[in-house]
Amino acid sequence: MGTRCEVRAFGPEVETDAALDAALDRIAALEQVLTTWKPDGELAQLNTAAANGSTCGTPNGWQSLSSELTDAVNAALSWSGRTGGAFDPTLGALLQAWGQKSGGRVPTVDERVVAQTKSGTRCLEFDRRRQRLCVRCVGVEFDLGGIGKGIALDRAAELLKARGINNALLDFGGQVLALGSPPQEPGWLIDIADPRDRDKHVMTLQLRDKSVSTSSNSERFFEQDGKRYGHILDPRTGTPLATTDQVTVIADHATDADAASTALLVDPALRQQVAKLASGMTAIALSPASNNQLECWADSSALRSIVKREATVRGCR
Ligand code: ADP
Ligand code: MG
């Protein structure tokens, strides 16, 4: 998934080493299923079939999915439903139009409108029970970049727990899963980056048995004619979000935290109902303000996990 994965764990050395190797292997195997970066991956092949005109109603319309991909598509579609489409795993054609995998470019209005007709969950039919799907729009492209790291983290954590590793910190390109805690500590310390300078930290959380995902549109972007375009798109407009906010979501499961942090950035109204979106879910949003300050919004359960904050962070007390 084009990023680093770091795991720290406490336990007897030999067993822990073997469990960590197995967890990293599990992540690598999932990447092969979920990524669209490798042409021979399962999801990439599904996109190729859709591009070649295998649509619902044609003889080869239904595509069989592995159980891993079935679960991932199911989770992604469920998050699309829960967020009123703010999270949209079918906007690959739009991401292509904006050159998100090739350095970035601003598409013409026509290009954008065409890509929008190939995006959206109305473009597919999903049959979970029979583990298959078919597409209604030629050229619809799945992109699970907004949820894949979370899925991989949840599966890796399940594997570690099954092998008796109950205290570990998994960090997958900034998305974190905290299992248990370090010895004699109430939880793992997790730093939250400054949205204006990701090498700096402005806040520290202490958490156990939770996952933390942070999304902002300044994390990955390209510039054209002096304007910045980020990697998260608003599915309603087909354009990159203009916000400079950063949203951190804390949840019991990494899959949920991952999808929700993307969705809460796209649709700020969802922040008010974050506790209803998934079990144990809570959020913190940071918005750059004047005088080098960061305006902070957090709901009450998120506040309890903040153990340190820089003076530049205003509010959320
Ligand atoms: P990161 O992967 O940088 O941690 P996110 O988890 O927020 O950030 O996911 C961003 C990725 O999700 C994008 O790179 C793209 O692949 C995909 N994406 C972009 N916009 C959306 C959206 N509105 N809904 C779902 N996925 C999206
Ligand atoms: Mg995400």
Short mmCIF file of C-alpha atoms and ligand atoms in Angstrom, two decimals, residues 86-89 91 95 143 145-146 149 214-215 219-220 231-233 235 258 261-262 266, ligand 1:
data_model
loop_
_atom_site.label_atom_id
_atom_site.label_comp_id
_atom_site.label_asym_id
_atom_site.label_seq_id
_atom_site.Cartn_x
_atom_site.Cartn_y
_atom_site.Cartn_z
CA ALA A 86 -18.93 10.91 1.78
CA PHE A 87 -16.81 7.76 1.90
CA ASP A 88 -16.91 6.35 -1.61
CA PRO A 89 -14.81 3.30 -2.60
CA LEU A 91 -14.20 6.85 -7.24
CA LEU A 95 -8.74 9.68 -8.87
CA ASP A 143 -10.22 2.24 -4.81
CA GLY A 145 -7.06 3.35 -0.36
CA GLY A 146 -9.28 4.96 2.27
CA LYS A 149 -4.74 0.00 5.82
CA THR A 214 -5.72 10.66 10.90
CA SER A 215 -6.73 12.13 7.53
CA GLU A 219 -0.66 14.75 3.67
CA ARG A 220 -0.34 13.96 -0.02
CA HIS A 231 -5.55 13.14 -2.44
CA ILE A 232 -9.02 13.05 -0.86
CA LEU A 233 -11.94 13.87 -3.17
CA PRO A 235 -17.56 12.56 -4.29
CA ASP A 258 -9.70 4.47 8.66
CA SER A 261 -11.40 9.71 9.26
CA THR A 262 -11.66 10.09 5.48
CA VAL A 266 -15.19 15.13 3.47
P1 ADP B 1 -4.13 7.99 3.87
O1 ADP B 1 -4.27 6.81 2.98
O2 ADP B 1 -3.22 9.04 3.37
O3 ADP B 1 -3.90 7.64 5.30
P2 ADP B 1 -6.98 8.21 3.94
O4 ADP B 1 -7.14 7.04 4.82
O5 ADP B 1 -7.80 9.41 4.30
O6 ADP B 1 -5.51 8.74 3.88
O7 ADP B 1 -7.33 7.72 2.48
C1 ADP B 1 -7.11 8.49 1.35
C2 ADP B 1 -7.22 7.62 0.13
O8 ADP B 1 -8.57 7.17 -0.03
C3 ADP B 1 -6.92 8.38 -1.17
O9 ADP B 1 -5.55 8.30 -1.46
C4 ADP B 1 -7.79 7.64 -2.18
O10 ADP B 1 -7.15 6.44 -2.57
C5 ADP B 1 -9.00 7.28 -1.38
N1 ADP B 1 -10.06 8.32 -1.37
C6 ADP B 1 -9.99 9.62 -1.75
N2 ADP B 1 -11.16 10.25 -1.54
C7 ADP B 1 -12.01 9.33 -1.00
C8 ADP B 1 -13.37 9.34 -0.57
N3 ADP B 1 -14.12 10.46 -0.60
N4 ADP B 1 -13.90 8.18 -0.10
C9 ADP B 1 -13.15 7.04 -0.04
N5 ADP B 1 -11.88 6.96 -0.43
C10 ADP B 1 -11.30 8.08 -0.89
#
